[in-house]
Short mmCIF file of C-alpha atoms in Angstrom, two decimals:
data_model
loop_
_atom_site.label_atom_id
_atom_site.label_comp_id
_atom_site.label_asym_id
_atom_site.label_seq_id
_atom_site.Cartn_x
_atom_site.Cartn_y
_atom_site.Cartn_z
CA MET A 114 -2.27 -25.13 2.60
CA VAL A 115 -3.09 -26.32 -0.95
CA THR A 116 -1.63 -29.37 -2.31
CA GLN A 117 -2.17 -30.59 -6.07
CA LYS A 118 -2.94 -34.27 -7.00
CA ASN A 119 -1.89 -34.30 -10.53
CA LYS A 120 -3.04 -37.27 -12.51
CA THR A 121 -2.11 -35.67 -15.82
CA LYS A 122 0.74 -36.27 -18.24
CA GLN A 123 0.01 -33.61 -20.76
CA LEU A 124 3.24 -31.22 -21.77
CA ILE A 125 1.71 -28.00 -20.47
CA ALA A 126 2.55 -25.38 -17.76
CA PHE A 127 -0.05 -23.98 -15.32
CA ILE A 128 0.04 -21.20 -13.11
CA MET A 129 -2.01 -21.38 -9.76
CA SER A 130 -3.69 -17.96 -8.16
CA VAL A 131 -4.83 -18.28 -4.88
CA VAL A 132 -6.61 -15.43 -3.44
CA LEU A 133 -7.49 -15.19 0.12
CA LEU A 134 -10.67 -13.33 0.60
CA VAL A 135 -11.16 -13.38 4.41
CA ILE A 136 -8.39 -15.05 6.39
CA SER A 137 -8.32 -15.82 10.17
CA GLY A 138 -6.84 -12.99 12.06
CA LEU A 139 -5.73 -15.09 15.03
CA GLY A 140 -2.36 -14.04 14.87
CA MET A 141 -1.22 -17.80 13.93
CA SER A 142 1.17 -18.88 11.36
CA LYS A 143 -0.89 -19.73 8.35
CA SER A 144 0.16 -20.50 5.09
CA PHE A 145 -1.55 -21.32 1.66
CA ARG A 146 0.53 -23.25 -1.14
CA THR A 147 0.51 -25.08 -4.44
CA TYR A 148 2.66 -27.70 -5.03
CA ALA A 149 2.87 -27.29 -8.60
CA TYR A 150 5.28 -24.99 -10.82
CA ASN A 151 4.54 -22.03 -8.75
CA GLU A 152 4.28 -21.63 -4.81
CA VAL A 153 2.14 -18.87 -3.29
CA GLN A 154 2.57 -17.51 0.26
CA LEU A 155 0.30 -15.09 1.69
CA ASP A 156 1.04 -12.84 4.63
CA LYS A 157 -2.11 -12.51 6.81
CA THR A 158 -0.85 -9.44 8.24
CA ASP A 159 -1.59 -7.30 5.20
CA ALA A 160 -4.20 -4.90 6.23
CA SER A 161 -5.62 -5.44 2.62
CA LEU A 162 -6.67 -8.82 3.43
CA SER A 163 -8.98 -7.63 6.19
CA GLY A 164 -12.48 -8.70 5.16
CA ILE A 165 -15.21 -6.23 5.50
CA PRO A 166 -18.78 -7.39 5.81
CA ALA A 167 -21.19 -6.71 3.24
CA ASN A 168 -23.01 -3.47 3.59
CA LEU A 169 -20.29 -2.01 6.02
CA SER A 170 -17.88 0.76 5.67
CA PRO A 171 -14.34 0.58 6.82
CA VAL A 172 -13.19 2.27 10.21
CA TYR A 173 -9.55 3.45 10.44
CA ASN A 174 -7.87 3.68 13.92
CA LYS A 175 -6.75 7.30 14.04
CA ASP A 176 -3.78 6.38 16.36
CA THR A 177 -2.28 4.08 13.68
CA ASN A 178 -3.96 4.70 10.40
CA GLU A 179 -4.94 1.19 10.28
CA GLN A 180 -7.99 -0.51 9.15
CA MET A 181 -9.80 -1.96 12.20
CA TYR A 182 -11.78 -5.09 12.34
CA VAL A 183 -15.65 -4.13 12.26
CA ALA A 184 -18.73 -6.00 13.12
CA LYS A 185 -22.39 -5.42 11.78
CA SER A 186 -24.43 -3.53 14.31
CA THR A 187 -27.65 -1.90 14.70
CA PHE A 188 -28.34 1.27 17.18
CA TYR A 189 -31.51 1.98 18.84
CA ASP A 190 -31.66 5.55 20.23
CA TYR A 191 -34.87 5.79 22.48
CA TYR A 192 -35.86 9.28 23.34
CA SER A 193 -36.10 10.83 26.51
CA ASP A 194 -38.66 13.25 27.94
CA SER A 195 -36.83 16.28 27.09
CA GLN A 196 -36.63 15.43 23.64
CA VAL A 197 -40.26 14.96 23.10
CA GLY A 198 -42.37 17.56 21.20
CA SER A 199 -45.45 17.60 19.13
CA GLY A 200 -43.37 17.36 16.16
CA ASP A 201 -41.62 14.10 14.34
CA GLN A 202 -38.16 15.36 15.08
CA PRO A 203 -36.45 14.86 18.52
CA LYS A 204 -35.53 17.98 20.51
CA ALA A 205 -31.86 18.25 22.11
CA ILE A 206 -31.33 16.46 25.49
CA ASP A 207 -31.89 19.29 28.47
CA ASP A 208 -32.79 17.15 31.62
CA GLY A 209 -31.61 19.62 34.00
CA VAL A 210 -34.47 19.45 36.31
CA TYR A 211 -34.31 17.70 39.86
CA GLY A 212 -36.81 15.30 41.78
CA THR A 213 -38.36 15.71 44.96
CA ASP A 214 -35.42 13.82 46.57
CA ASN A 215 -33.19 16.50 45.10
CA ARG A 216 -31.88 13.77 42.70
CA ALA A 217 -31.14 14.71 39.08
CA THR A 218 -33.69 13.22 36.84
CA GLU A 219 -30.73 12.11 34.21
CA ASN A 220 -32.75 11.56 31.03
CA SER A 221 -36.17 10.87 32.46
CA PHE A 222 -38.37 8.58 30.25
CA THR A 223 -41.68 8.92 31.89
CA LYS A 224 -43.18 9.27 28.44
CA PHE A 225 -41.25 6.32 26.87
CA ASN A 226 -42.33 3.96 29.93
CA ASN A 227 -45.96 5.16 29.71
CA VAL A 228 -46.05 4.01 26.02
CA LEU A 229 -44.82 0.56 26.88
CA LEU A 230 -47.39 0.28 29.87
CA ASN A 231 -50.12 1.25 27.63
CA THR A 232 -49.37 -0.60 24.03
CA LYS A 233 -47.65 -3.63 25.59
CA ASN A 234 -50.62 -4.39 28.49
CA TYR A 235 -47.75 -4.38 31.13
CA ALA A 236 -50.39 -3.74 33.73
CA ASP A 237 -52.39 -6.75 33.03
CA VAL A 238 -50.46 -9.87 33.80
CA ASN A 239 -52.74 -11.90 32.28
CA LYS A 240 -52.26 -10.51 28.71
CA THR A 241 -48.68 -9.19 28.83
CA ALA A 242 -45.71 -11.17 27.36
CA ALA A 243 -43.36 -9.64 30.07
CA LYS A 244 -43.54 -11.22 33.12
CA TYR A 245 -41.19 -8.59 34.78
CA PRO A 246 -41.63 -5.48 32.47
CA MET A 247 -38.39 -3.63 31.81
CA TYR A 248 -38.34 0.32 32.02
CA LEU A 249 -35.85 3.00 31.18
CA GLY A 250 -34.71 5.75 33.72
CA LEU A 251 -34.19 6.10 37.59
CA PHE A 252 -36.04 4.47 40.27
CA PHE A 253 -34.88 5.75 43.65
CA SER A 254 -36.31 6.59 46.69
CA ASN A 255 -39.59 8.66 46.68
CA GLN A 256 -39.33 10.56 43.51
CA ALA A 257 -42.84 12.04 42.62
CA ASP A 258 -44.97 11.13 39.68
CA LYS A 259 -44.01 13.95 37.41
CA ASP A 260 -40.46 12.82 37.76
CA ASN A 261 -40.85 9.09 36.71
CA GLY A 262 -44.31 8.49 36.12
CA GLY A 263 -44.91 6.94 39.58
CA PHE A 264 -42.34 3.99 39.17
CA TYR A 265 -40.28 4.33 42.18
CA TYR A 266 -39.10 2.89 45.49
CA ASN A 267 -41.78 2.73 48.18
CA ASN A 268 -43.11 -0.14 49.73
CA SER A 269 -46.67 1.47 50.65
CA ASN A 270 -47.01 2.49 47.02
CA ASP A 271 -50.00 0.83 45.44
CA ALA A 272 -49.45 2.49 42.27
CA ASN A 273 -46.27 0.27 41.48
CA ILE A 274 -48.57 -2.84 42.08
CA ALA A 275 -51.11 -1.91 39.80
CA LYS A 276 -48.79 -1.22 37.09
CA ASN A 277 -47.07 -4.62 37.49
CA PHE A 278 -43.65 -2.96 38.17
CA TYR A 279 -40.62 -4.76 39.44
CA LEU A 280 -37.90 -2.88 41.02
CA GLY A 281 -35.99 -6.06 40.81
CA ALA A 282 -35.92 -5.97 37.13
CA ASN A 283 -35.23 -2.13 36.89
CA SER A 284 -33.15 -0.94 39.54
CA SER A 285 -29.53 -0.44 39.68
CA GLN A 286 -27.74 -2.22 42.39
CA GLN A 287 -24.32 -0.63 43.08
CA GLY A 288 -22.96 -2.28 46.00
CA GLY A 289 -24.56 0.03 48.97
CA GLY A 290 -28.44 -0.14 49.15
CA LYS A 291 -30.32 0.29 52.24
CA GLU A 292 -28.48 1.05 55.49
CA GLY A 293 -26.93 -1.94 56.99
CA ALA A 294 -27.26 -4.07 53.89
CA VAL A 295 -24.55 -6.54 53.28
CA THR A 296 -23.17 -6.47 49.91
CA ASP A 297 -19.83 -6.50 48.09
CA ILE A 298 -20.82 -7.14 44.46
CA ASN A 299 -22.90 -5.99 41.48
CA THR A 300 -25.35 -8.26 40.28
CA ALA A 301 -27.36 -8.93 36.98
CA THR A 302 -30.93 -10.27 36.78
CA GLN A 303 -31.15 -13.36 34.77
CA GLY A 304 -34.38 -14.77 32.86
CA LEU A 305 -35.92 -11.47 31.62
CA VAL A 306 -35.77 -12.69 28.02
CA ASP A 307 -36.63 -15.91 26.35
CA ASN A 308 -33.65 -18.34 25.83
CA LYS A 309 -34.02 -18.49 21.95
CA LEU A 310 -34.19 -15.87 19.09
CA ASP A 311 -37.22 -16.15 16.94
CA ALA A 312 -36.75 -17.31 13.21
CA ASN A 313 -36.14 -14.02 12.30
CA GLY A 314 -33.46 -13.30 14.90
CA ASN A 315 -35.58 -11.41 17.10
CA ILE A 316 -35.03 -11.35 20.83
CA THR A 317 -38.48 -12.30 22.58
CA GLN A 318 -40.21 -12.61 25.97
CA THR A 319 -42.88 -15.02 26.95
CA ASN A 320 -45.42 -15.16 30.12
CA GLY A 321 -47.47 -18.03 30.12
CA ASN A 322 -49.45 -18.18 26.71
CA ASN A 323 -48.24 -14.48 25.51
CA LYS A 324 -45.24 -14.17 23.63
CA ASP A 325 -43.96 -10.87 21.97
CA LEU A 326 -40.77 -9.20 20.74
CA LEU A 327 -38.56 -7.59 23.24
CA PRO A 328 -39.56 -3.96 22.13
CA PHE A 329 -36.63 -2.31 22.91
CA PHE A 330 -35.02 -3.92 19.81
CA ASP A 331 -38.12 -4.37 17.55
CA LYS A 332 -37.59 -1.98 14.50
CA GLU A 333 -41.45 -2.10 13.38
CA TYR A 334 -42.61 -1.30 17.06
CA LEU A 335 -40.01 1.53 17.85
CA THR A 336 -40.74 3.23 14.51
CA ASN A 337 -44.46 2.83 14.00
CA THR A 338 -45.24 3.59 17.66
CA LYS A 339 -45.60 7.58 18.43
CA PHE A 340 -45.48 9.40 21.72
CA GLU A 341 -48.80 10.58 23.05
CA ASN A 342 -49.61 13.91 21.57
CA SER A 343 -46.65 14.06 19.30
CA SER A 344 -45.73 12.58 15.90
CA LEU A 345 -42.29 11.47 17.23
CA SER A 346 -41.52 7.69 17.03
CA LEU A 347 -40.15 6.20 20.23
CA ALA A 348 -36.77 5.68 18.69
CA LYS A 349 -34.24 6.16 15.79
CA ILE A 350 -32.71 3.32 14.36
CA ASN A 351 -29.22 2.85 12.51
CA GLU A 352 -28.70 -0.07 10.52
CA ASN A 353 -25.45 -1.51 9.13
CA VAL A 354 -23.13 0.35 11.46
CA SER A 355 -19.58 -0.66 11.33
CA PHE A 356 -18.78 -1.62 15.10
CA PRO A 357 -14.65 -1.40 15.36
CA PHE A 358 -12.70 -3.24 17.40
CA ARG A 359 -8.90 -2.98 17.99
CA LYS A 360 -6.69 -5.93 17.42
CA THR A 361 -4.31 -7.03 20.24
CA ASP A 362 -1.97 -10.07 20.22
CA LYS A 363 -1.75 -12.28 23.20
CA SER A 364 0.97 -15.27 22.98
CA GLY A 365 0.50 -15.50 19.11
CA VAL A 366 -3.44 -15.33 19.07
CA THR A 367 -5.24 -12.19 18.17
CA TYR A 368 -7.80 -10.66 20.07
CA TYR A 369 -10.21 -7.93 19.11
CA GLU A 370 -11.40 -5.49 21.93
CA PHE A 371 -13.48 -2.38 22.84
CA ASP A 372 -13.37 -0.88 26.06
CA SER A 373 -15.37 2.37 26.42
CA ARG A 374 -12.99 3.33 29.52
CA LYS A 375 -10.46 4.26 26.70
CA ASP A 376 -11.58 3.64 23.21
CA THR A 377 -14.02 6.58 21.88
CA VAL A 378 -16.37 6.23 19.20
CA ARG A 379 -19.02 8.83 17.88
CA PHE A 380 -21.64 8.69 15.66
CA ASN A 381 -20.86 11.09 12.37
CA SER A 382 -23.49 12.96 10.06
CA GLU A 383 -23.70 9.63 7.70
CA GLY A 384 -24.92 7.72 10.80
CA GLN A 385 -21.70 5.58 11.13
CA LEU A 386 -19.12 5.48 14.00
CA ASP A 387 -15.74 7.13 13.74
CA TYR A 388 -13.08 5.60 16.10
CA LEU A 389 -11.36 8.58 17.56
CA GLY A 390 -8.52 6.64 19.46
CA ILE A 391 -7.43 5.55 22.75
CA ASN A 392 -7.94 8.19 25.82
CA LYS A 393 -8.99 10.79 22.91
CA GLU A 394 -12.04 12.90 23.05
CA GLN A 395 -13.46 10.90 25.70
CA VAL A 396 -17.16 11.91 27.09
CA TYR A 397 -17.56 11.70 30.93
CA ASP A 398 -20.54 10.65 33.08
CA GLN A 399 -20.89 13.99 34.88
CA LYS A 400 -19.19 17.40 35.19
CA LYS A 401 -15.89 17.54 36.23
CA GLU A 402 -16.24 19.68 39.49
CA GLU A 403 -14.24 19.55 42.84
CA GLY A 404 -14.93 16.46 44.85
CA VAL A 405 -16.76 14.75 42.09
CA SER A 406 -15.48 11.41 40.74
CA VAL A 407 -16.22 11.36 36.79
CA LYS A 408 -15.33 8.45 34.42
CA PRO A 409 -15.18 8.20 30.65
CA GLY A 410 -18.13 6.09 29.47
CA PHE A 411 -19.83 4.75 26.44
CA PHE A 412 -21.60 7.65 24.97
CA PRO A 413 -21.74 7.46 21.07
CA TYR A 414 -24.27 10.09 20.77
CA ASN A 415 -22.32 12.71 22.63
CA SER A 416 -19.11 14.81 22.39
CA PRO A 417 -16.96 16.15 25.27
CA ALA A 418 -18.72 19.33 25.77
CA ASP A 419 -21.87 17.17 26.77
CA SER A 420 -20.09 15.69 29.80
CA ASP A 421 -22.89 16.52 32.24
CA SER A 422 -25.28 14.18 33.32
CA THR A 423 -28.22 16.15 32.34
CA ARG A 424 -27.29 16.45 28.58
CA LEU A 425 -26.00 12.80 28.11
CA ASN A 426 -27.88 10.16 26.09
CA TYR A 427 -28.34 7.49 28.59
CA GLY A 428 -31.02 5.55 26.64
CA PHE A 429 -30.20 3.27 23.62
CA GLY A 430 -29.68 -0.10 22.57
CA THR A 431 -27.12 -1.96 20.44
CA LYS A 432 -26.97 -5.35 18.40
CA ILE A 433 -23.67 -6.40 17.19
CA GLU A 434 -23.42 -9.46 14.84
CA ILE A 435 -20.12 -11.51 14.95
CA PRO A 436 -19.49 -14.41 12.52
CA PHE A 437 -17.03 -16.91 13.44
CA ASN A 438 -15.65 -20.56 12.95
CA MET A 439 -15.43 -23.23 15.52
CA THR A 440 -12.58 -25.61 16.26
CA VAL A 441 -12.92 -29.03 17.45
CA ASP A 442 -11.72 -28.45 21.04
CA GLY A 443 -12.73 -24.90 21.38
CA LYS A 444 -9.07 -23.75 21.15
CA VAL A 445 -7.05 -21.70 19.03
CA ASN A 446 -3.24 -22.07 19.05
CA GLY A 447 -3.73 -23.86 22.48
CA GLN A 448 -5.68 -20.91 24.14
CA ASP A 449 -9.36 -21.16 24.78
CA ILE A 450 -11.66 -19.22 22.54
CA VAL A 451 -13.39 -16.78 24.72
CA PHE A 452 -15.95 -13.93 24.55
CA GLU A 453 -15.70 -11.27 27.40
CA PHE A 454 -17.93 -8.38 28.62
CA SER A 455 -18.09 -6.17 31.47
CA GLY A 456 -20.25 -2.88 31.81
CA ASP A 457 -24.10 -2.10 32.26
CA ASP A 458 -26.81 -2.30 31.85
CA ASP A 459 -28.63 -5.40 30.12
CA VAL A 460 -26.57 -7.85 28.02
CA TRP A 461 -27.81 -10.84 26.44
CA VAL A 462 -25.49 -12.94 24.29
CA PHE A 463 -26.84 -15.61 21.65
CA ILE A 464 -25.08 -18.07 19.71
CA ASP A 465 -26.64 -19.76 16.66
CA GLY A 466 -29.81 -18.23 18.20
CA TYR A 467 -29.43 -19.73 21.77
CA LEU A 468 -28.72 -17.91 24.92
CA ALA A 469 -25.31 -18.23 26.01
CA LEU A 470 -24.60 -15.32 28.46
CA ASP A 471 -27.41 -13.61 30.50
CA ILE A 472 -26.35 -10.43 32.29
CA GLY A 473 -29.82 -8.59 32.02
CA GLY A 474 -31.24 -5.97 34.31
CA GLY A 475 -30.48 -2.47 35.20
CA HIS A 476 -27.06 -2.69 37.09
CA SER A 477 -23.52 -1.31 37.51
CA ARG A 478 -20.56 -2.86 36.18
CA VAL A 479 -20.76 -6.67 36.02
CA GLU A 480 -18.53 -9.23 34.19
CA GLY A 481 -19.58 -12.05 32.17
CA LYS A 482 -17.52 -14.66 30.04
CA ILE A 483 -18.25 -17.59 27.37
CA ASN A 484 -15.60 -20.13 27.17
CA PHE A 485 -15.83 -22.27 24.24
CA ALA A 486 -13.62 -24.84 25.40
CA ASP A 487 -15.79 -25.46 28.67
CA LEU A 488 -19.06 -24.77 26.65
CA ALA A 489 -20.17 -22.56 29.46
CA SER A 490 -20.47 -19.07 30.42
CA THR A 491 -19.71 -17.22 33.92
CA VAL A 492 -21.39 -14.17 35.37
CA SER A 493 -19.77 -12.25 38.14
CA GLY A 494 -22.85 -11.75 40.19
CA VAL A 495 -26.38 -12.69 39.82
CA LYS A 496 -29.62 -12.15 41.95
CA ASN A 497 -31.29 -15.00 43.19
CA ASN A 498 -34.90 -14.39 41.41
CA THR A 499 -36.89 -16.00 44.02
CA VAL A 500 -35.59 -13.31 46.63
CA ALA A 501 -35.54 -10.46 44.04
CA PHE A 502 -39.22 -10.89 42.82
CA ALA A 503 -40.68 -11.79 46.23
CA GLN A 504 -41.81 -8.50 46.27
CA ARG A 505 -42.60 -5.89 43.71
CA ASN A 506 -40.65 -3.41 45.42
CA TRP A 507 -37.62 -5.36 46.69
CA TRP A 508 -34.79 -3.67 44.92
CA PHE A 509 -31.81 -4.43 46.85
CA VAL A 510 -30.80 -8.16 47.46
CA GLU A 511 -28.01 -8.77 49.97
CA ASN A 512 -25.21 -10.90 49.87
CA ARG A 513 -26.44 -13.34 52.62
CA ASN A 514 -28.70 -16.25 53.23
CA TYR A 515 -32.31 -15.46 53.09
CA SER A 516 -35.08 -17.72 55.18
CA SER A 517 -38.71 -18.17 55.09
CA ASN A 518 -38.77 -15.64 58.08
CA ASP A 519 -37.64 -12.77 55.71
CA ASN A 520 -40.63 -10.58 54.55
CA GLY A 521 -41.99 -11.88 51.46
CA LEU A 522 -40.52 -15.15 51.36
CA ASN A 523 -42.80 -16.97 53.87
CA ASP A 524 -44.97 -17.87 50.89
CA VAL A 525 -42.15 -19.40 48.73
CA LEU A 526 -39.68 -21.00 51.14
CA ASN A 527 -40.46 -23.90 53.36
CA GLN A 528 -40.07 -23.36 57.18
CA GLY A 529 -36.64 -23.34 57.94
CA GLU A 530 -35.40 -23.35 54.22
CA THR A 531 -32.57 -20.95 53.26
CA VAL A 532 -31.36 -19.72 49.96
CA PRO A 533 -28.51 -17.19 49.09
CA GLY A 534 -29.45 -13.97 47.62
CA ILE A 535 -26.66 -13.44 45.50
CA TYR A 536 -25.04 -15.90 43.10
CA LYS A 537 -21.25 -15.11 42.91
CA ASN A 538 -19.41 -16.36 39.63
CA LYS A 539 -22.40 -17.88 38.54
CA THR A 540 -21.74 -20.59 35.63
CA ASP A 541 -24.23 -22.14 33.30
CA ALA A 542 -23.47 -24.71 30.94
CA PHE A 543 -24.53 -24.37 27.02
CA VAL A 544 -27.83 -26.09 26.25
CA ASN A 545 -27.58 -29.24 24.45
CA GLU A 546 -28.83 -27.93 21.15
CA LEU A 547 -26.03 -25.12 21.22
CA LYS A 548 -23.44 -27.87 22.03
CA GLU A 549 -24.67 -29.72 18.97
CA SER A 550 -24.54 -26.86 16.64
CA LEU A 551 -20.98 -26.07 17.61
CA LYS A 552 -19.70 -29.25 17.02
CA ASP A 553 -20.10 -28.32 13.02
CA THR A 554 -16.69 -26.85 12.62
CA GLU A 555 -17.27 -26.28 8.66
CA LYS A 556 -20.26 -23.91 9.08
CA VAL A 557 -20.31 -20.09 10.06
CA HIS A 558 -21.57 -19.69 13.34
CA THR A 559 -23.05 -16.35 14.60
CA LEU A 560 -22.71 -14.52 17.89
CA THR A 561 -25.33 -11.96 18.37
CA PHE A 562 -24.84 -9.42 21.14
CA PHE A 563 -27.48 -7.44 22.62
CA TYR A 564 -26.82 -4.49 24.99
CA MET A 565 -28.93 -1.88 26.45
CA GLU A 566 -28.19 1.49 28.28
CA ARG A 567 -31.20 2.15 30.43
CA GLY A 568 -30.82 5.48 31.60
CA LYS A 569 -29.29 5.39 35.11
CA ILE A 570 -26.17 7.13 36.22
CA GLU A 571 -23.26 5.58 34.34
CA SER A 572 -22.64 3.97 31.02
CA ASN A 573 -19.87 1.65 30.22
CA MET A 574 -19.08 -1.42 27.93
CA MET A 575 -16.04 -3.59 27.30
CA ILE A 576 -16.02 -6.47 24.77
CA ASN A 577 -13.04 -8.86 24.33
CA PHE A 578 -12.82 -11.78 22.09
CA ASN A 579 -10.60 -14.06 20.09
CA LEU A 580 -13.26 -15.77 17.98
CA PRO A 581 -11.76 -17.27 14.88
CA GLU A 582 -12.91 -15.41 11.83
CA PRO A 583 -14.48 -17.45 9.04
CA ASN A 584 -12.07 -18.64 6.20
CA GLN A 585 -12.79 -18.53 2.51
CA LEU A 586 -10.28 -19.41 0.13
CA GLN A 587 -10.89 -19.04 -3.65
CA VAL A 588 -8.62 -21.23 -5.74
CA ASN A 589 -8.22 -20.37 -9.41
CA LYS A 590 -6.57 -22.51 -11.84
CA THR A 591 -5.33 -21.06 -15.28
CA VAL A 592 -3.62 -23.02 -17.88
CA ASP A 593 -0.43 -21.25 -19.44
CA TYR A 594 -0.12 -21.82 -23.13
CA SER A 595 2.57 -19.66 -23.90
CA ASP A 596 5.20 -22.43 -24.27
CA VAL A 597 3.06 -24.53 -26.52
CA ASN A 598 4.01 -25.00 -30.15
CA ALA A 599 1.35 -23.01 -32.36
CA ALA A 600 0.66 -26.29 -34.43
CA LEU A 601 -0.56 -28.06 -31.28
CA LEU A 602 -2.24 -25.02 -29.46
CA ASN A 603 -5.68 -25.54 -30.51
CA GLN A 604 -5.67 -29.26 -29.65
CA THR A 605 -3.92 -28.72 -26.45
CA LYS A 606 -6.50 -26.01 -25.39
CA VAL A 607 -9.30 -28.95 -26.18
CA LEU A 608 -7.36 -31.42 -23.80
CA ALA A 609 -6.79 -29.00 -21.13
CA ASP A 610 -10.36 -27.90 -20.88
CA LYS A 611 -11.24 -31.58 -20.57
CA GLU A 612 -8.68 -32.04 -17.66
CA GLU A 613 -9.51 -31.86 -14.14
CA PHE A 614 -7.09 -31.24 -11.25
CA GLN A 615 -7.80 -32.19 -7.62
CA PHE A 616 -6.50 -30.02 -5.00
CA GLN A 617 -6.21 -30.94 -1.13
CA VAL A 618 -7.06 -27.81 1.23
CA ILE A 619 -6.26 -27.91 4.62
CA ASP A 620 -6.72 -25.43 7.67
CA LYS A 621 -4.51 -26.29 10.04
CA ASP A 622 -5.97 -23.95 12.80
CA LEU A 623 -9.55 -25.19 12.42
CA LYS A 624 -8.45 -28.75 11.55
CA ILE A 625 -10.65 -28.68 8.37
CA GLU A 626 -9.81 -30.78 5.24
CA ASN A 627 -11.45 -30.92 1.99
CA ASN A 628 -10.86 -31.90 -1.58
CA VAL A 629 -11.45 -29.41 -4.44
CA THR A 630 -11.52 -30.47 -8.14
CA LEU A 631 -11.00 -27.76 -10.73
CA SER A 632 -10.95 -27.43 -14.42
CA ASN A 633 -9.23 -24.65 -16.53
CA GLY A 634 -10.70 -21.26 -15.82
#
């Protein structure tokens, strides 16, 4: 709402023009008025009012032909073994070979992993910035070195220890595990990255005095580092990609959602994402064969014809940046402001540079939620790192209490002490610095979402949020001289150009009030 406090007594008429550049898309009644000679009402449902961040292209919903809400994203496409040749261009994905235990290799990343091992000093705990190094690929049973570079589950395998390899940071715990194991929940592994982005917005790792950028989202490292005996870079990076979200209304509040179980996106020839609609042209995680359970997934680099685990792109990262405003109480129209995620694999969400949601690790579908009213986040299942990293090859953590009598825990637990193996619905409060930052209801805050698909068996991602879009209101005052006598026109213009008009601008949703002083023009 805009009201004028007019102190003038001059006999001139003026017209106010109010243009809304980016309006809060929260489904709430929002009106901007000028109490002068004219009154202007703006309808926020007009698609032309939707703001598109700089350098981004609009994306249209092919089901409705409506322009979608888009966020700025960057995609990092890591190359699997079958894509690496001697040249500087990747080959087609064709990972149809099988390991020694009759498991399909599904995008084996032996070459990628060994570059990380050698260039990031992963084998030297005194030099590496990664306390628990992360890799891409499958790490089940007794697969041979040719399948995964020696990174596999085998308690007697000394090579894993020499390579500083922890299955707890790399294995997918799907709720089954070793025979007799007790679990009913998929779990994340927290603590794999630092709790704050660096000054340039990069995600980092720290191990003692060693600090480095997480290589999977390090543009310079990925583009400048080559595979062994090849001129191919480790990854292809697409920047300024418009990531689309559907708008849905829940009790008068607009939510933004992307769910790979029904929403399909695919990269086009221009390096942008096309939105193909709900339940349209879906890509499945394996072939549709009798007796095989197949699921649609998040495969932006593939088409339906690639619905075969040996041809799917299972190795990529995504960074999405979402600007938003914060309300005084963390609510909009009486509803809590939330950001929700479910899927696999690693997810880290930073707000104003501080880690707010940690769903790291290679895992099957895990759920996480940020609640801005409670200033806290919740993850459906989290491994207890004391148990998960007690042994390098301890890949499956049971949903039970562990004690000092369990193998590997006698050195880290007191005699008779017990600890849970898994934390269900683990809730963590925001750090104080983030709480203080969010008290500023006038600045534009940024949510930075990092997602990584690490080459396992499935790929899925669901994001849902009702973050208030930043409001920018442009108020222009133009004096209308059409009714002024010609003899008085010049003097009237002189007077009008000196006159100042004050306006009170109120955003009822965000409870923000400011005064604006304008002159003619």
